[in-house]
Structure formats: C-alpha cells, structure tokens
PDB file of C-alpha atoms in Angstrom:
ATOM      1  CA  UNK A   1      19.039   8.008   6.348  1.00 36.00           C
ATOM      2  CA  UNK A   2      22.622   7.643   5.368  1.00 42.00           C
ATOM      3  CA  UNK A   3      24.217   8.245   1.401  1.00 38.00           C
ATOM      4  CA  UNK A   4      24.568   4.678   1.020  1.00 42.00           C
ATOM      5  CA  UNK A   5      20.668   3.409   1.349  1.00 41.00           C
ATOM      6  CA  UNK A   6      19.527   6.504  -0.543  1.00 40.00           C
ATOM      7  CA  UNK A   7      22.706   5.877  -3.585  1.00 40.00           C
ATOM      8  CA  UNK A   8      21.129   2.037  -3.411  1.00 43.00           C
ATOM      9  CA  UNK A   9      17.671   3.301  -4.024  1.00 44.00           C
ATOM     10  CA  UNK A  10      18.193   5.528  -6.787  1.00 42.00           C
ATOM     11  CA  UNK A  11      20.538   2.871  -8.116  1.00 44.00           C
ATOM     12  CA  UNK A  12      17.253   0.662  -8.639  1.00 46.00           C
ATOM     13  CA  UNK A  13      15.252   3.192  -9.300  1.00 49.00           C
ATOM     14  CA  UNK A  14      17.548   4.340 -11.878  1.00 47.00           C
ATOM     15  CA  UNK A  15      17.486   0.258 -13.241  1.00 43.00           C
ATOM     16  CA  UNK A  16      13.873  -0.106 -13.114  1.00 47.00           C
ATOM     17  CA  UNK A  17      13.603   2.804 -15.094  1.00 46.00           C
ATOM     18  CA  UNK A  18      16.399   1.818 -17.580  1.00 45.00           C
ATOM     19  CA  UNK A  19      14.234  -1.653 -18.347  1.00 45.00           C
ATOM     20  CA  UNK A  20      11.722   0.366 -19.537  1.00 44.00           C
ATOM     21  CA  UNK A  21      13.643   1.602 -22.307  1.00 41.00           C
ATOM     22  CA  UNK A  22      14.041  -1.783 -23.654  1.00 42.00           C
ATOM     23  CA  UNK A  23      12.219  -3.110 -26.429  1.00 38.00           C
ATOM     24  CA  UNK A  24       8.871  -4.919 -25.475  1.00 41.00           C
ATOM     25  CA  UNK A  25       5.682  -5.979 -27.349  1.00 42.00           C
ATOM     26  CA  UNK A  26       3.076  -3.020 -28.970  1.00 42.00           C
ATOM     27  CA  UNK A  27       0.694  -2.051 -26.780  1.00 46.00           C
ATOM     28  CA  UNK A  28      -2.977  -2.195 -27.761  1.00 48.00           C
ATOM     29  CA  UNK A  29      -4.815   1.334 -28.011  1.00 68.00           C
ATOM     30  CA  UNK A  30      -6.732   0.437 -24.097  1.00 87.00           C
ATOM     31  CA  UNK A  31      -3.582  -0.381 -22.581  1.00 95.00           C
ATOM     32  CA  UNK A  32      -2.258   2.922 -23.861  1.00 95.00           C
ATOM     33  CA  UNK A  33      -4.500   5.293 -21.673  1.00 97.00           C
ATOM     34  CA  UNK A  34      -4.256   3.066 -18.497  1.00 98.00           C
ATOM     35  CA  UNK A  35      -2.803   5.085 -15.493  1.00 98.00           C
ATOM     36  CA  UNK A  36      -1.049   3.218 -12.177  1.00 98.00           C
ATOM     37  CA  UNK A  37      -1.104   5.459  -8.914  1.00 98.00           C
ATOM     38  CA  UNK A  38       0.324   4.357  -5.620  1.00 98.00           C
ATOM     39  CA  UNK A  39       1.501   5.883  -2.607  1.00 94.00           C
ATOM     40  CA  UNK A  40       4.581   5.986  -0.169  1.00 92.00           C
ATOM     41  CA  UNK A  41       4.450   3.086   2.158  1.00 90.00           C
ATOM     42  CA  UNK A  42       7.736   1.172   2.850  1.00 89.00           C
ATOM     43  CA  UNK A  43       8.508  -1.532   2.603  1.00 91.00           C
ATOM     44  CA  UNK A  44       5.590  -2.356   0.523  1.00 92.00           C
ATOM     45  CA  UNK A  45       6.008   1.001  -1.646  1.00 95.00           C
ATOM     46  CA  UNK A  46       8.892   3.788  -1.643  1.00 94.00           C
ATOM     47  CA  UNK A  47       9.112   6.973  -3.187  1.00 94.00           C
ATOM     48  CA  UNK A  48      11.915   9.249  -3.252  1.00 93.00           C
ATOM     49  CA  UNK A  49      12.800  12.630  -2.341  1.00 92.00           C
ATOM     50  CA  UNK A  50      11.418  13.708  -5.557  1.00 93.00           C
ATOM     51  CA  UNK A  51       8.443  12.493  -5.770  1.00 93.00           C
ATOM     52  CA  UNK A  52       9.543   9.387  -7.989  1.00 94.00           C
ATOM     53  CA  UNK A  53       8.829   5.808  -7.373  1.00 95.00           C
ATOM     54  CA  UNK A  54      11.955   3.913  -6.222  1.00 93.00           C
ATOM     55  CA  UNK A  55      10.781   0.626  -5.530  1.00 94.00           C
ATOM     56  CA  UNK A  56       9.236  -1.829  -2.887  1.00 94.00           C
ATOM     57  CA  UNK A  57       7.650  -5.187  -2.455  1.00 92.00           C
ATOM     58  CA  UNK A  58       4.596  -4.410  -4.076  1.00 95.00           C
ATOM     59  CA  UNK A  59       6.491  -2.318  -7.135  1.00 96.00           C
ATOM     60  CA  UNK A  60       8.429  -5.172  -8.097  1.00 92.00           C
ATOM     61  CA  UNK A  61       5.665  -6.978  -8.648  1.00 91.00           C
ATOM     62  CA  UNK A  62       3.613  -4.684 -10.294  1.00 97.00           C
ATOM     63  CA  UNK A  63       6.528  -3.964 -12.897  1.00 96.00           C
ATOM     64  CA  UNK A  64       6.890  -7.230 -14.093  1.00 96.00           C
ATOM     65  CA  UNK A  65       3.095  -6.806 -15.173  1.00 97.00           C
ATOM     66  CA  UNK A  66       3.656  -3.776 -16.877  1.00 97.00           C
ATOM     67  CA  UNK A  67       6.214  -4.906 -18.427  1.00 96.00           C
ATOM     68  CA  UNK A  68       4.967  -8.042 -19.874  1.00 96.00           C
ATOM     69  CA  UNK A  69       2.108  -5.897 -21.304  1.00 97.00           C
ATOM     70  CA  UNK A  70       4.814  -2.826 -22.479  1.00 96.00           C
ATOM     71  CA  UNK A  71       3.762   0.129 -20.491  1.00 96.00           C
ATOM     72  CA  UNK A  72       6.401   2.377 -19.540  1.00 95.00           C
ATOM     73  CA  UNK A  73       6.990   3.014 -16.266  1.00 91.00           C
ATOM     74  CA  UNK A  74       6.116   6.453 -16.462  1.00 93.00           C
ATOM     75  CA  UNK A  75       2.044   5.368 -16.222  1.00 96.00           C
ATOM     76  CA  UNK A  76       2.861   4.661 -12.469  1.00 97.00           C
ATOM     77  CA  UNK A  77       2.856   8.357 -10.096  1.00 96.00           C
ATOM     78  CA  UNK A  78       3.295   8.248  -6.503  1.00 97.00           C
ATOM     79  CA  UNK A  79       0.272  10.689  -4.686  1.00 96.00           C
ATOM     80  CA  UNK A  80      -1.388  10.637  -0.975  1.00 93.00           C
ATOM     81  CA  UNK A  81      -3.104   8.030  -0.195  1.00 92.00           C
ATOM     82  CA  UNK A  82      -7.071   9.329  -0.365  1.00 91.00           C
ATOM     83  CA  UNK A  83      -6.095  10.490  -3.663  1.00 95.00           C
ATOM     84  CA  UNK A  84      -4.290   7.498  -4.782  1.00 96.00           C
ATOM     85  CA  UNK A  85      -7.561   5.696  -4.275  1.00 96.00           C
ATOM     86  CA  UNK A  86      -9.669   8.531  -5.830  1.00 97.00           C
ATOM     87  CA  UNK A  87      -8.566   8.363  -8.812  1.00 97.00           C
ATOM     88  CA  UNK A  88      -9.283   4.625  -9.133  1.00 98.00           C
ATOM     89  CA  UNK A  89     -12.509   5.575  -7.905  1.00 97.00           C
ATOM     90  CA  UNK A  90     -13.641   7.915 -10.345  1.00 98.00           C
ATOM     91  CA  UNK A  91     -11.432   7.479 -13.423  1.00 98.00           C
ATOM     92  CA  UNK A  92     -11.507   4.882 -16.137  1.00 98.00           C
ATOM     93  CA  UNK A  93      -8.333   2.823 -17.088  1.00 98.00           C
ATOM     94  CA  UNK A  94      -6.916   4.039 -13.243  1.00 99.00           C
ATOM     95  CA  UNK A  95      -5.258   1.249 -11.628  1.00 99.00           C
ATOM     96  CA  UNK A  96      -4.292   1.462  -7.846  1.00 99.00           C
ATOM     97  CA  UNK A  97      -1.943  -0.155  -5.873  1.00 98.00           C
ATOM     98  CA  UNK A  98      -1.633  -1.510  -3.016  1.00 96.00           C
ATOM     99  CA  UNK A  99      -5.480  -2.096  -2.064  1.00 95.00           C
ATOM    100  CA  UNK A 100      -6.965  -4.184   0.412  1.00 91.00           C
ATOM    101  CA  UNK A 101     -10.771  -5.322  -0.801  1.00 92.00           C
ATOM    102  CA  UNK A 102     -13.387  -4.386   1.338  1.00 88.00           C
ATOM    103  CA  UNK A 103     -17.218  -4.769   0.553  1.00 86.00           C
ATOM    104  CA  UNK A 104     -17.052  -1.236  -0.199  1.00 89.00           C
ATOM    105  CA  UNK A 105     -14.580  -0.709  -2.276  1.00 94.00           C
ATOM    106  CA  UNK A 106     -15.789  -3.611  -4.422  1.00 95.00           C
ATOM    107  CA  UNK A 107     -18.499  -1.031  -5.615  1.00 96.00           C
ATOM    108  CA  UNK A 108     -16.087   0.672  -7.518  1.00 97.00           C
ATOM    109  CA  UNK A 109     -13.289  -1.300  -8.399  1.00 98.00           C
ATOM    110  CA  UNK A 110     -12.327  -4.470  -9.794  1.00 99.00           C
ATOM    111  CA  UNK A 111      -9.275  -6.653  -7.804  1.00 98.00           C
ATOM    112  CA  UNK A 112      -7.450  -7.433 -10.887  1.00 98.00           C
ATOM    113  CA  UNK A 113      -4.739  -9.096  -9.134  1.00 97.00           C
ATOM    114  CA  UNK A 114      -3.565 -10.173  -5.614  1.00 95.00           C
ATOM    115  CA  UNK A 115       0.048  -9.342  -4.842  1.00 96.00           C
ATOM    116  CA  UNK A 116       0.684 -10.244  -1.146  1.00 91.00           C
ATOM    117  CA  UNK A 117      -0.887 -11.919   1.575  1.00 89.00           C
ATOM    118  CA  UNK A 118      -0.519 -10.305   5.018  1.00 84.00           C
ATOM    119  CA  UNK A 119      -1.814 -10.644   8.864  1.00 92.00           C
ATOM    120  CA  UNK A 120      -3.016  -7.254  10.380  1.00 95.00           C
ATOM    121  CA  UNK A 121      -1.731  -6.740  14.003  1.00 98.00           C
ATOM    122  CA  UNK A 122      -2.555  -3.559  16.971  1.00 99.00           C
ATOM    123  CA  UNK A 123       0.597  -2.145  17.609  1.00 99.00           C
ATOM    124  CA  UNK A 124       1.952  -0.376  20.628  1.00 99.00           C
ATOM    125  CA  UNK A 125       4.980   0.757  22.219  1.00 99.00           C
ATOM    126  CA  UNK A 126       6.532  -1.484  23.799  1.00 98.00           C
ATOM    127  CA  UNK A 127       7.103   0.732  27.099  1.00 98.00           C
ATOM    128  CA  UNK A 128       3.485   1.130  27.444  1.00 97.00           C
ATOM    129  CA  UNK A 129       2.414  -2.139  29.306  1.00 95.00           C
ATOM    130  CA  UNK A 130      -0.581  -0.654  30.476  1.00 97.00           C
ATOM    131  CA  UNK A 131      -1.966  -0.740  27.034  1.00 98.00           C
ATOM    132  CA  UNK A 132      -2.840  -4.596  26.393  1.00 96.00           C
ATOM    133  CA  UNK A 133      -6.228  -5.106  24.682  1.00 98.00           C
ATOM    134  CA  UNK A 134      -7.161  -8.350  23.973  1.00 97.00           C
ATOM    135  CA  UNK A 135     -10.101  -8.036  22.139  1.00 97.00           C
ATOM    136  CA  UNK A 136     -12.005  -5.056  19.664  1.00 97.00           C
ATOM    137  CA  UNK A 137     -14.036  -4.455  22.548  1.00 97.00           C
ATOM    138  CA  UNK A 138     -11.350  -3.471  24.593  1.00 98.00           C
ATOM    139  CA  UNK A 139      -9.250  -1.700  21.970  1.00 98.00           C
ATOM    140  CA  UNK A 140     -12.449   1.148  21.143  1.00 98.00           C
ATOM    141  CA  UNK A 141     -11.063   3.165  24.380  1.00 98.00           C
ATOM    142  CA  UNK A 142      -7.982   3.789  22.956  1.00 99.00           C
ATOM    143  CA  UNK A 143      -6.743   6.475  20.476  1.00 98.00           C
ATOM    144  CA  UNK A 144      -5.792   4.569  17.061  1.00 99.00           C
ATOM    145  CA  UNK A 145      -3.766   5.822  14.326  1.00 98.00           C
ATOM    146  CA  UNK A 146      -5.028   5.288  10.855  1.00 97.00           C
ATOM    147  CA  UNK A 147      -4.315   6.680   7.268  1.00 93.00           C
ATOM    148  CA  UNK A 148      -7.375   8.114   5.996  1.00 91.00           C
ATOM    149  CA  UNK A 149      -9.652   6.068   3.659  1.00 86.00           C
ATOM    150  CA  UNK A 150      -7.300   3.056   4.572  1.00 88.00           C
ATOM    151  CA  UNK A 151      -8.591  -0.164   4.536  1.00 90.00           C
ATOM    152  CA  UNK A 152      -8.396  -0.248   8.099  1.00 94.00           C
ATOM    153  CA  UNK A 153      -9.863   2.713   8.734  1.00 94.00           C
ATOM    154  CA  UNK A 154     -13.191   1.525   6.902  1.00 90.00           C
ATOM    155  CA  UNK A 155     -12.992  -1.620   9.121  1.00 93.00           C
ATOM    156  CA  UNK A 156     -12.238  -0.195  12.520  1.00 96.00           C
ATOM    157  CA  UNK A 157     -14.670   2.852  11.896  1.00 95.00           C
ATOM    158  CA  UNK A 158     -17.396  -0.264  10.449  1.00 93.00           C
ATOM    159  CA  UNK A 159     -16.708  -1.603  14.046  1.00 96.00           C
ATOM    160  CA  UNK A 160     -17.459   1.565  15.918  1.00 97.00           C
ATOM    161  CA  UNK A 161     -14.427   3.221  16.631  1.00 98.00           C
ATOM    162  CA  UNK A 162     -14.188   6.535  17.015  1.00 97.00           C
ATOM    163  CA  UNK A 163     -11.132   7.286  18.377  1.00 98.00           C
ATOM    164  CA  UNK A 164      -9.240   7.424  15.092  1.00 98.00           C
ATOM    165  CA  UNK A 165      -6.298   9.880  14.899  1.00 96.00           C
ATOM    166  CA  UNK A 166      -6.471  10.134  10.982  1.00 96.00           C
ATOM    167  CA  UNK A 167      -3.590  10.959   8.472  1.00 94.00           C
ATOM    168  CA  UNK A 168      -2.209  11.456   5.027  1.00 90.00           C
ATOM    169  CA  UNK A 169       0.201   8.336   5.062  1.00 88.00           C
ATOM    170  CA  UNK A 170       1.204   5.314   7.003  1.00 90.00           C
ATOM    171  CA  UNK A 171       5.124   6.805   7.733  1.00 92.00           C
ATOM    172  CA  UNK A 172       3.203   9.724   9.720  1.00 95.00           C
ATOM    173  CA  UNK A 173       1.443   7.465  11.706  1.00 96.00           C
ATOM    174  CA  UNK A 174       4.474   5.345  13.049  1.00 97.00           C
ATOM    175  CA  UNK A 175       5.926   8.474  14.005  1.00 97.00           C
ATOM    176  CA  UNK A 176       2.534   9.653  15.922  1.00 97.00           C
ATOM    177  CA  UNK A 177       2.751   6.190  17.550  1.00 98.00           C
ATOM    178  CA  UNK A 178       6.599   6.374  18.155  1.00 98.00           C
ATOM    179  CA  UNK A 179       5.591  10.122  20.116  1.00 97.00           C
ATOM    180  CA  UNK A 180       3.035   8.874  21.893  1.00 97.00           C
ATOM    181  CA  UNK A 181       0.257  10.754  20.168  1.00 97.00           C
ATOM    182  CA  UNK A 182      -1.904   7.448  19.858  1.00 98.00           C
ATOM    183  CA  UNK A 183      -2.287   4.229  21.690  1.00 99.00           C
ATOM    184  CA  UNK A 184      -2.340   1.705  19.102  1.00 99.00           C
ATOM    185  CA  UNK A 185      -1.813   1.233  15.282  1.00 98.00           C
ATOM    186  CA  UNK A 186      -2.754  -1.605  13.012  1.00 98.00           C
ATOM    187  CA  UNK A 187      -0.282  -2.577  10.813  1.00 96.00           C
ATOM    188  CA  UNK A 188       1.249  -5.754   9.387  1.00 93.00           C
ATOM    189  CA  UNK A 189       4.644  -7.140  10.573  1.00 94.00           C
ATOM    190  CA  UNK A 190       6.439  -6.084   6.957  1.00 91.00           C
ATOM    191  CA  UNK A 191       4.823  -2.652   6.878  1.00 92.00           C
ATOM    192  CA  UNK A 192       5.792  -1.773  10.808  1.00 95.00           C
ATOM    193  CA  UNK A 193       9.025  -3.086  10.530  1.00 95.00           C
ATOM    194  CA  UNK A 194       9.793  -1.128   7.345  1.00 91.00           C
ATOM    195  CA  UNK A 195       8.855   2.077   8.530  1.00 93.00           C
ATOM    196  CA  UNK A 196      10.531   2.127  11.840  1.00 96.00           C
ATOM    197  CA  UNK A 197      13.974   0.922   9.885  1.00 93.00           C
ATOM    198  CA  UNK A 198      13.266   3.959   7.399  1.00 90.00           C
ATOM    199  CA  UNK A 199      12.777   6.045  10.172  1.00 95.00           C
ATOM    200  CA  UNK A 200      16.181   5.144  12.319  1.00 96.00           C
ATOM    201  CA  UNK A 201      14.031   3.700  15.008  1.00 98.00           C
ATOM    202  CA  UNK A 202      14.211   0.240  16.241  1.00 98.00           C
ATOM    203  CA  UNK A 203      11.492  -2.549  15.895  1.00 97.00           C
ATOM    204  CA  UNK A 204      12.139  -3.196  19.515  1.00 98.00           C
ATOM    205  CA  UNK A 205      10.675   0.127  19.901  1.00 98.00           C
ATOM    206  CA  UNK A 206       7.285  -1.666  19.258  1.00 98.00           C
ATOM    207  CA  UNK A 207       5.368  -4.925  20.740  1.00 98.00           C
ATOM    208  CA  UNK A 208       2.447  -6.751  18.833  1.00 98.00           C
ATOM    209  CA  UNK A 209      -0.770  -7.099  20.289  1.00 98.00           C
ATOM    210  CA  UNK A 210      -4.222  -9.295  18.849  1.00 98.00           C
ATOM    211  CA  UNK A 211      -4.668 -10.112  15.240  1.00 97.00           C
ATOM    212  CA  UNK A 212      -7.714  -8.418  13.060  1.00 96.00           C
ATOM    213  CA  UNK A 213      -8.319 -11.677  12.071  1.00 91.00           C
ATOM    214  CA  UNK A 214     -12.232 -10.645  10.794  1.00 89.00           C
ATOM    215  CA  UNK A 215     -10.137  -8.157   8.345  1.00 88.00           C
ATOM    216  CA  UNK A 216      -9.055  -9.157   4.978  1.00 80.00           C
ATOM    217  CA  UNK A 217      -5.453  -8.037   4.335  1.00 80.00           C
ATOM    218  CA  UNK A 218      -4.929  -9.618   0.829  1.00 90.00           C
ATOM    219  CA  UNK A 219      -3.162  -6.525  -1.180  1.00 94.00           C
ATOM    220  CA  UNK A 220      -4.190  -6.166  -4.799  1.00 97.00           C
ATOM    221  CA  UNK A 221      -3.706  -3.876  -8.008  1.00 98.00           C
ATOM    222  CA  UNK A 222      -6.913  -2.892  -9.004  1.00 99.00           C
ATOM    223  CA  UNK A 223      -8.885  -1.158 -11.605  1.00 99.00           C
ATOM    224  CA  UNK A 224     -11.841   1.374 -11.542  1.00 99.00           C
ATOM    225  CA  UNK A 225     -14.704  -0.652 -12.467  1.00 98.00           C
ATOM    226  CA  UNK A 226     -15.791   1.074 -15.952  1.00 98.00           C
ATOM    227  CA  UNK A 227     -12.798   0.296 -17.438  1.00 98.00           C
ATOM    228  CA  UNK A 228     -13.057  -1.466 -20.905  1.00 98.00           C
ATOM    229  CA  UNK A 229     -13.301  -5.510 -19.529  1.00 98.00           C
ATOM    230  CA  UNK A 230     -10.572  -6.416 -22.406  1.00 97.00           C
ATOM    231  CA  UNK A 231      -8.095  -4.179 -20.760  1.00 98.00           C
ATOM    232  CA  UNK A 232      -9.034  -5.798 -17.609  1.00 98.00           C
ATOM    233  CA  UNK A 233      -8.525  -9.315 -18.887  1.00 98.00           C
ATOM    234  CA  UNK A 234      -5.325  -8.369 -20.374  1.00 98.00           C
ATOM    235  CA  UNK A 235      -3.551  -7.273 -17.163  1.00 98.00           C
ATOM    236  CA  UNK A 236      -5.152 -10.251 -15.376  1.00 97.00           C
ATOM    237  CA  UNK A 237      -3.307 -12.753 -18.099  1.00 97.00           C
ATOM    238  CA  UNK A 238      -0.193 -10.695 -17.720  1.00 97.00           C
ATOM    239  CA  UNK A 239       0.043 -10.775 -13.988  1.00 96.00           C
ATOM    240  CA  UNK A 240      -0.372 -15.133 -14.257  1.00 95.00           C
ATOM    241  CA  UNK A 241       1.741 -15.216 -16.841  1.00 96.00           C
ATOM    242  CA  UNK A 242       4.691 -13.227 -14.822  1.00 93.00           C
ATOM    243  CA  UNK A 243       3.031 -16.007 -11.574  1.00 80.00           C
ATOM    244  CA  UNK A 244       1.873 -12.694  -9.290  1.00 57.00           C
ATOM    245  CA  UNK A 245       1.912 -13.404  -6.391  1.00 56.00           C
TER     246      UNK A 245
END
C-alpha cells in the first residue's frame, strides 16, 4: 500500500481518537468496566500497523455509540478473531464486534445491536471455470477457506463440510484463495472487495458464485450474556438514539 492511503488512515484514526478527548456525558459505574474487542477485517474493520484500530464500516458505527454513552475509545482493542469472540464469550461487560448470530452463539451472547445487513456469496477465481457449484451439495467437494470460529464456519461445518482450510483472519484467506490454496470462499460483496483492494489485487481477480441464502449475515455488536441487563439497555438506547444501522 502506498504513503498516501496509509497517511489517510492514520489521519482518521488520529480524528477518531481526537473526538474522544472531547467533553461528553458521565458515565455510569457499569458502563465504566465495559470492554469492545474486534478484529482486522476491511472494509468492515481496519487496524493498523500497530495494532491500533483505524477505522471501517462497522467502527464508525460503533463509535457513535460509544460516544453517545462517553466511553473512550481506548475500551475498543483489535485481537484475532477466535479470541475476539472469546472474550465475549466468557467475560462480563465484553462487547464484540462484528458478529453474525447463529443459534449458537445466542447461548452466550446477547445481539445488542444490528449494524449492517449483508448477502453471503462462494467465491472463486475467476480463471477457474471448472469450479461452478450451484448448490451446497455440490460445493462439499471443494476445499473452502474459512476464518476459524467464523460465522460461516459454524454454518458450513453445521452443513457437513469438511473440507475447511481454517485461519486466523479473513485477509489470510483472500490471499489463500488468490494462490490457489482453496477452491472457494464465502464472503460478502463489501468484505471481498475490500480485501482484494487492500491487498493490490483486482476484484476482477474474483467471480461470484450461489448465495448462502439459509445463512443469516445480519452483523451486530454484542454483549456476553451475564452482563448487568441495565448496561445492556443502555447501549441498546444509545445505538437508536445515534439511528444504528
């Protein structure tokens, strides 16, 4: 990537931080221990070179919730994936974003808040003609990339594939894909097309095959389920109040 993308990413990133800094209403003692994790997924969710939350789709969002309820952005760390969602798992007053709800994950957590609406698509390269399933059936012979503990992989392994190539992020995978070290990769049209730009590559590179259309791909912030339901209801008036999504 060239200076000028990266110079425009810390510029926000330097901005979102800044608005932080300005005065905002108390928070209540709950609100105080809440903790945000996320991980590195362009366009939806990008982190910089250090680690640091720049921005995305999904951040935007999330910020103007945080700061209509005055936590600083500092409550928000960038970590894999798995343990993204672990922590939202396991630890009161964690909050994880972005999360697609799946029976299973409903055991844990509570989806606070939608924040985007998305179709899930197979992906392959484009060169590969040969590789053209039209239906779930057909697609369990090929090798699929997947990030692990991804909503998608839950569904596809649910469905009885087991040909998943798994890995620690969704950037990883396009590249596996781009290599030809899988067949196929779900994704939605945003999410491919962000990753391929932030990679150098083309979206021509890619062609879209048959919709997931038994998989919901609503993305939410949500909370780990034992934490205190007033805290809860307090990020779920903040996020209508700022109209998300």
């Amino acid at each position: 990537m060239g200076a000028g993308p990266m110079r425009h990413r810390l510029t926000f990133g330097a901005l979102l931080a800044a608005a932080f800094l300005l005065p905002s209403p108390g928070r209540a003692d709950g609100l105080a221990q809440v903790r945000i994790y996320t991980d590195d997924d362009p366009p939806y969710v990008m982190v910089g070179p250090d680690g640091q939350v720049m921005g995305g789709t999904t951040v935007e969002k999330v910020t103007r919730v945080m700061r209509r309820l005055g936590l600083p952005f500092g409550v928000m760390q960038a970590a894999p994936w798995a343990r993204a969602y672990q922590e939202a798992k396991t630890r009161p007053y964690a909050m994880v974003f972005p999360i697609a709800r799946t029976r299973e994950r409903q055991k844990y957590l509570d989806f606070t808040f939608k924040i985007l609406d998305a179709d899930v698509y197979f992906y392959r390269l484009a060169a590969r003609s040969d590789i053209q399933p039209h239906t779930l059936d057909e697609a369990r012979r090929y090798r699929v990339c997947v990030v692990l503990n991804d909503y998608r992989h839950e569904y596809l392994q649910g469905e009885g594939f087991t040909r998943l190539e798994l890995s620690p992020d969704s950037t990883l995978n396009v590249k596996k894909l781009a290599a030809g070290r899988c067949d196929l990769l779900p994704s939605t049209e945003p999410g491919i097309a962000g990753k391929l730009k932030a990679l150098g590559l083309e979206r021509t590179l890619v062609a879209r095959g048959i919709r997931l259309d038994m998989l919901d791909s609503g993305l939410y912030a949500a909370f780990n389920k034992d934490t205190p339901p007033d805290v809860i209801a307090r990020v779920k008036a903040a996020a209508a109040a700022v109209e998300v999504p």
